[in-house]
XYZ file of C-alpha atoms in Angstrom:
348
model
C 38.240 12.109 34.921
C 38.355 9.810 37.539
C 36.317 6.269 35.796
C 35.442 4.852 39.359
C 32.920 7.682 39.688
C 30.746 6.633 36.634
C 27.420 7.750 36.852
C 25.712 4.408 35.638
C 22.883 4.289 33.162
C 19.617 4.757 34.393
C 16.770 3.239 32.607
C 15.462 7.132 31.417
C 18.381 9.447 32.498
C 17.056 13.127 32.351
C 20.236 15.421 31.612
C 21.371 14.530 28.774
C 23.116 17.404 28.271
C 25.574 16.785 30.760
C 26.289 13.157 29.620
C 26.863 14.708 26.420
C 29.536 16.972 28.136
C 30.857 13.969 29.501
C 30.980 12.014 26.661
C 32.632 14.951 24.934
C 35.773 15.457 27.726
C 37.170 12.240 26.467
C 37.723 13.642 22.550
C 40.078 15.985 23.443
C 42.784 12.890 24.974
C 44.924 10.808 23.174
C 42.877 7.930 21.268
C 45.371 5.143 22.429
C 44.480 6.936 26.269
C 40.789 6.999 25.604
C 40.654 3.665 24.676
C 42.885 2.177 27.179
C 40.901 4.155 29.912
C 37.648 2.943 28.488
C 37.838 -0.626 27.843
C 36.084 -1.619 30.686
C 32.841 -1.092 32.781
C 33.193 2.844 32.099
C 32.927 2.142 28.738
C 30.634 -0.053 28.236
C 28.524 2.375 30.592
C 28.942 4.872 28.127
C 28.257 3.049 25.488
C 24.677 1.725 26.660
C 24.299 5.157 27.941
C 24.472 6.194 24.084
C 21.816 3.515 23.146
C 19.581 4.836 25.779
C 19.724 8.190 24.674
C 19.017 6.815 20.515
C 15.565 5.458 22.715
C 14.657 8.117 23.885
C 14.686 10.131 20.672
C 12.395 7.583 19.714
C 9.692 8.686 22.332
C 9.775 12.157 20.691
C 12.279 13.317 23.437
C 13.076 16.886 22.610
C 15.858 17.124 24.865
C 17.641 13.933 23.810
C 17.237 14.618 20.216
C 18.886 17.431 20.718
C 21.767 15.818 22.850
C 22.285 13.128 20.368
C 22.967 15.681 17.493
C 24.784 18.155 19.338
C 27.026 14.452 20.423
C 27.280 13.954 16.968
C 28.179 17.398 15.989
C 30.799 17.683 18.684
C 32.820 14.126 17.294
C 31.955 15.839 13.602
C 34.533 18.324 14.183
C 36.794 16.124 15.104
C 36.817 15.169 11.553
C 36.398 18.584 10.197
C 38.082 21.487 12.461
C 42.211 21.704 12.300
C 42.767 22.107 16.343
C 46.679 21.992 17.843
C 45.421 20.478 20.857
C 45.420 16.641 21.041
C 42.223 14.812 20.253
C 40.313 11.480 20.054
C 40.142 11.081 16.076
C 40.953 7.340 15.358
C 39.778 6.341 19.004
C 37.568 3.253 18.487
C 35.390 4.486 21.411
C 34.786 6.786 20.054
C 34.134 5.098 16.385
C 31.287 3.011 18.290
C 30.379 6.350 19.291
C 29.605 7.586 16.750
C 28.787 4.208 14.939
C 25.694 4.061 17.074
C 24.826 7.984 16.616
C 24.792 7.451 13.181
C 22.485 4.266 12.799
C 19.939 5.820 14.999
C 20.149 9.515 12.724
C 19.941 7.445 9.513
C 16.983 4.984 10.551
C 14.904 8.136 11.895
C 14.999 9.876 8.602
C 14.624 6.380 7.079
C 11.464 6.265 8.872
C 10.295 9.513 6.858
C 10.973 7.960 3.731
C 7.850 6.040 1.687
C 9.712 3.304 0.243
C 6.998 3.039 -2.269
C 7.848 6.488 -3.179
C 11.442 5.501 -3.809
C 10.346 2.280 -6.221
C 8.578 4.689 -8.533
C 11.739 6.256 -9.839
C 12.189 6.046 -13.395
C 14.768 3.661 -15.137
C 15.968 6.220 -17.958
C 18.200 8.588 -16.347
C 16.666 12.083 -17.574
C 13.063 10.812 -17.266
C 14.650 10.379 -13.705
C 15.980 13.853 -13.545
C 12.807 15.559 -13.984
C 10.564 12.818 -11.897
C 13.437 13.934 -9.054
C 13.226 17.299 -9.554
C 8.955 17.177 -9.080
C 9.740 15.453 -6.443
C 11.240 18.486 -4.790
C 8.314 20.781 -6.470
C 5.718 18.593 -4.957
C 6.969 18.877 -1.579
C 6.367 21.013 1.243
C 9.549 22.569 2.248
C 9.309 23.888 -1.617
C 8.835 27.970 -1.368
C 8.268 27.307 2.394
C 6.823 30.042 4.067
C 9.643 30.630 6.314
C 11.365 32.387 3.072
C 8.782 33.740 1.434
C 6.416 35.304 4.588
C 8.371 35.548 6.937
C 12.333 35.959 6.136
C 11.271 38.451 2.932
C 8.004 40.683 4.719
C 8.606 40.385 8.350
C 11.868 38.991 9.799
C 14.006 41.932 11.998
C 17.699 42.093 11.916
C 17.941 39.860 14.990
C 15.861 37.600 13.448
C 18.582 37.567 10.376
C 21.817 37.148 12.728
C 19.693 33.953 13.859
C 18.643 33.064 10.589
C 22.865 33.409 9.388
C 23.948 31.358 12.607
C 21.841 28.015 12.174
C 22.950 28.266 8.254
C 26.389 28.120 8.892
C 26.207 23.958 9.769
C 25.922 23.838 6.178
C 26.547 27.003 4.396
C 29.798 28.109 6.615
C 31.841 24.721 5.463
C 30.222 23.861 2.300
C 33.396 23.654 0.454
C 34.751 21.435 2.729
C 31.696 19.351 2.124
C 32.485 18.869 -1.315
C 36.574 18.427 -0.727
C 34.564 15.585 0.991
C 32.524 13.721 -1.089
C 34.459 14.135 -4.708
C 36.803 11.545 -2.982
C 36.940 8.414 -5.462
C 35.035 10.244 -7.887
C 36.047 10.285 -12.263
C 34.921 11.166 -15.164
C 32.387 14.245 -15.544
C 31.272 14.047 -11.885
C 34.632 13.906 -10.782
C 34.807 17.447 -13.296
C 31.686 19.373 -11.949
C 32.679 18.632 -8.298
C 35.984 20.106 -8.897
C 34.349 23.192 -10.759
C 31.610 23.764 -8.190
C 34.516 23.288 -5.228
C 36.778 26.275 -7.484
C 33.935 28.408 -7.718
C 33.549 27.928 -3.576
C 37.224 28.892 -3.558
C 36.529 31.918 -5.366
C 38.154 30.682 -8.373
C 41.839 31.204 -6.975
C 40.699 34.731 -5.181
C 41.185 34.366 -1.157
C 39.175 37.984 -1.284
C 36.704 35.809 -2.972
C 36.167 32.240 -1.405
C 32.626 31.776 -0.091
C 33.300 30.515 3.409
C 35.052 33.843 3.774
C 32.234 35.650 2.154
C 30.323 33.937 4.533
C 31.621 34.897 7.410
C 31.572 38.697 6.915
C 28.176 38.613 8.101
C 29.387 37.588 11.356
C 31.143 40.864 11.539
C 28.273 42.816 10.658
C 26.016 40.884 13.361
C 29.095 40.840 15.755
C 28.444 36.876 16.250
C 31.401 35.218 18.084
C 32.423 31.859 17.212
C 31.754 30.997 21.075
C 28.029 31.969 20.159
C 27.842 29.375 17.586
C 27.046 26.280 19.517
C 25.102 27.194 21.824
C 22.623 28.496 19.473
C 21.963 26.119 17.109
C 19.040 24.075 17.544
C 18.502 20.272 17.298
C 17.188 20.278 13.835
C 19.799 22.669 12.733
C 22.371 20.298 14.183
C 21.012 17.497 12.185
C 21.301 19.888 9.201
C 24.694 19.620 9.134
C 25.408 16.452 10.537
C 23.611 14.713 7.780
C 25.426 16.536 5.382
C 28.920 15.500 7.270
C 27.733 12.153 7.395
C 26.588 11.896 3.377
C 30.051 13.339 2.612
C 32.593 12.105 4.343
C 31.497 8.364 4.068
C 31.940 7.073 0.259
C 28.804 4.448 0.766
C 27.352 7.001 1.204
C 28.031 9.111 -2.168
C 24.861 8.853 -3.865
C 23.211 10.291 -0.907
C 25.442 13.212 -0.848
C 24.712 13.224 -4.721
C 21.094 13.541 -4.013
C 21.573 15.909 -0.614
C 23.262 18.538 -1.924
C 22.380 18.640 -5.035
C 19.139 19.128 -3.803
C 20.493 22.157 -1.036
C 22.092 24.022 -4.535
C 18.931 23.728 -6.289
C 16.643 25.485 -3.774
C 19.357 27.976 -2.336
C 18.465 30.580 -5.128
C 15.273 31.033 -4.399
C 15.285 31.336 -1.028
C 18.451 33.679 -1.053
C 16.307 36.100 -3.066
C 14.272 35.949 -0.134
C 17.591 37.179 2.136
C 18.570 39.434 -0.461
C 14.786 41.309 -0.351
C 14.757 41.413 3.596
C 19.461 42.760 3.765
C 17.651 45.300 1.315
C 14.774 46.537 3.143
C 16.364 46.774 6.637
C 18.851 48.662 5.328
C 21.712 46.423 6.585
C 25.735 46.417 5.967
C 26.030 45.798 2.205
C 29.727 44.141 2.785
C 26.802 41.212 5.029
C 24.755 40.231 1.785
C 27.611 39.177 -0.742
C 28.072 35.661 -0.161
C 23.825 35.020 -0.906
C 23.567 37.800 -4.135
C 26.509 35.506 -5.655
C 25.134 32.150 -5.023
C 21.754 33.079 -6.352
C 23.544 33.089 -9.539
C 26.027 30.194 -8.783
C 24.352 28.330 -7.528
C 21.937 27.943 -10.682
C 24.551 26.805 -12.462
C 26.178 24.536 -9.974
C 23.071 22.706 -9.836
C 21.838 22.789 -13.465
C 25.938 21.263 -13.960
C 25.562 18.985 -11.077
C 22.319 16.973 -12.010
C 23.661 17.067 -15.784
C 27.117 16.000 -14.849
C 26.765 14.282 -11.643
C 22.709 12.901 -11.265
C 22.390 11.492 -14.548
C 25.427 9.536 -15.020
C 25.373 7.648 -11.909
C 21.172 7.328 -12.510
C 22.044 4.508 -15.310
C 22.441 2.172 -12.144
C 19.584 0.949 -9.971
C 21.075 1.543 -6.865
C 22.340 4.836 -7.641
C 18.706 6.204 -8.176
C 17.307 5.086 -5.274
C 20.200 6.337 -2.969
C 20.410 9.706 -4.588
C 16.402 9.949 -4.494
C 17.286 8.997 -0.736
C 19.568 11.725 -0.204
C 17.065 14.055 -1.945
C 14.449 12.886 0.722
C 16.787 12.912 3.960
C 17.622 16.986 2.400
C 14.133 17.760 0.979
C 12.345 16.068 4.610
C 14.579 17.580 7.128
C 14.942 21.274 5.437
C 11.213 21.082 6.179
C 11.126 20.388 9.776
C 14.012 22.536 10.054
C 11.788 25.339 8.451
C 8.826 24.481 10.269
C 10.699 25.332 13.315
C 11.954 28.609 12.560
C 8.375 29.703 12.155
C 7.311 32.140 15.164
C 3.994 30.683 15.059
C 6.144 27.202 15.366
C 8.175 29.238 18.283
C 5.647 30.440 20.346
C 3.839 27.508 19.865
C-alpha cells in the first residue's frame, strides 16, 4: 500500500468496513516494517480514524460497532491462530490500535454496569458466591427465550447452523481461553483451571478433544472456515473479543474468572435446549456429541470453578469487585447477543 494515498480522517466516516480492511492489510506485514511505514502522518491518520470509529459507536452507529469488533477480532487472531505467513504481532502501531479498541469496548461494558450493584457484594466469600449466583438468576438472560422457546421448539436446521457459527467465537476455542487465563495462577485456582483444561483436551484422547468435537458440527452443516467470519454479527464478535481480552491480560484475571465461570454455569441449561432441538430435527448424531457432553461436564466445571477459583479469590475486596464486573459483562453482553438472535428482533 502506498502511504501517500491516505484517505484522510473525516468528521464522520461512513464506510467503516473499508477502513477495517485498510488497517487489516497491515496485519500481514512484518512488525518492524509496519512501525517504520506508519511512523508519520499516515499512521497518525489511521489512529485518528480509529478514535472516530469508537466515537461513532457511542452514537449507536451499528455499522461502526460491527467494524470496531471485526477489527479487534482480526487483531486477536494474530495472538490466537497459528499461521505460516508474516504477521504484525509485536508492532507498536498495532498495539496502539488494540489499546484504543479495547479501552472503548471496556468502557461500553462498564457503562451498562450499575456501580451501586457492585458495592452490594457481601464480604464473606461463600456469601459472595451465593450473591453472585443470585445476581445471575435474577438477570433477564437467565433462561432466555432464545433457548427455551425458539431453539427448543421452533428452530429449523438452518437456524441451528447459524447458531453454531455464532457460538464458535467462544465454544470453538474455550481450551485456548483457559490456557491463557491460567498463566501466573497458583494453588487450588491453577489446579482447577488445569483440570478444566485437561477435560477440554479429552483427558488425553485426541478423538475426545472438545474443540475437535465442536468442529464435527461444521461437517454436519458443511460450514467452511471461509464462511465463519462473514457470518458473525457484531454482538457475536463482541462475545469472542471480551473472552479473549479478559483471558489474555493478567490485569483482567479476576474479570475472566467471573466471565468464564458464568459462561460454564449457564451452559448446561442452554445445551439441554439445543440437544432437544437437534433430536427433534433428526440431525446426524455426530454433531451433537459436544453439546451432550457439556451438559454434564460443565455442571462439574462450574461447581469446581466456584469453590476452587471464586471462593479463594473472594477474600480480597478488589477481586470480589472485579469478578462481579466480569460476571456482569458476560450476563449483559450475552443478553444483547441472544436478543438479536430472536426471530422477532431480526424481523424488526
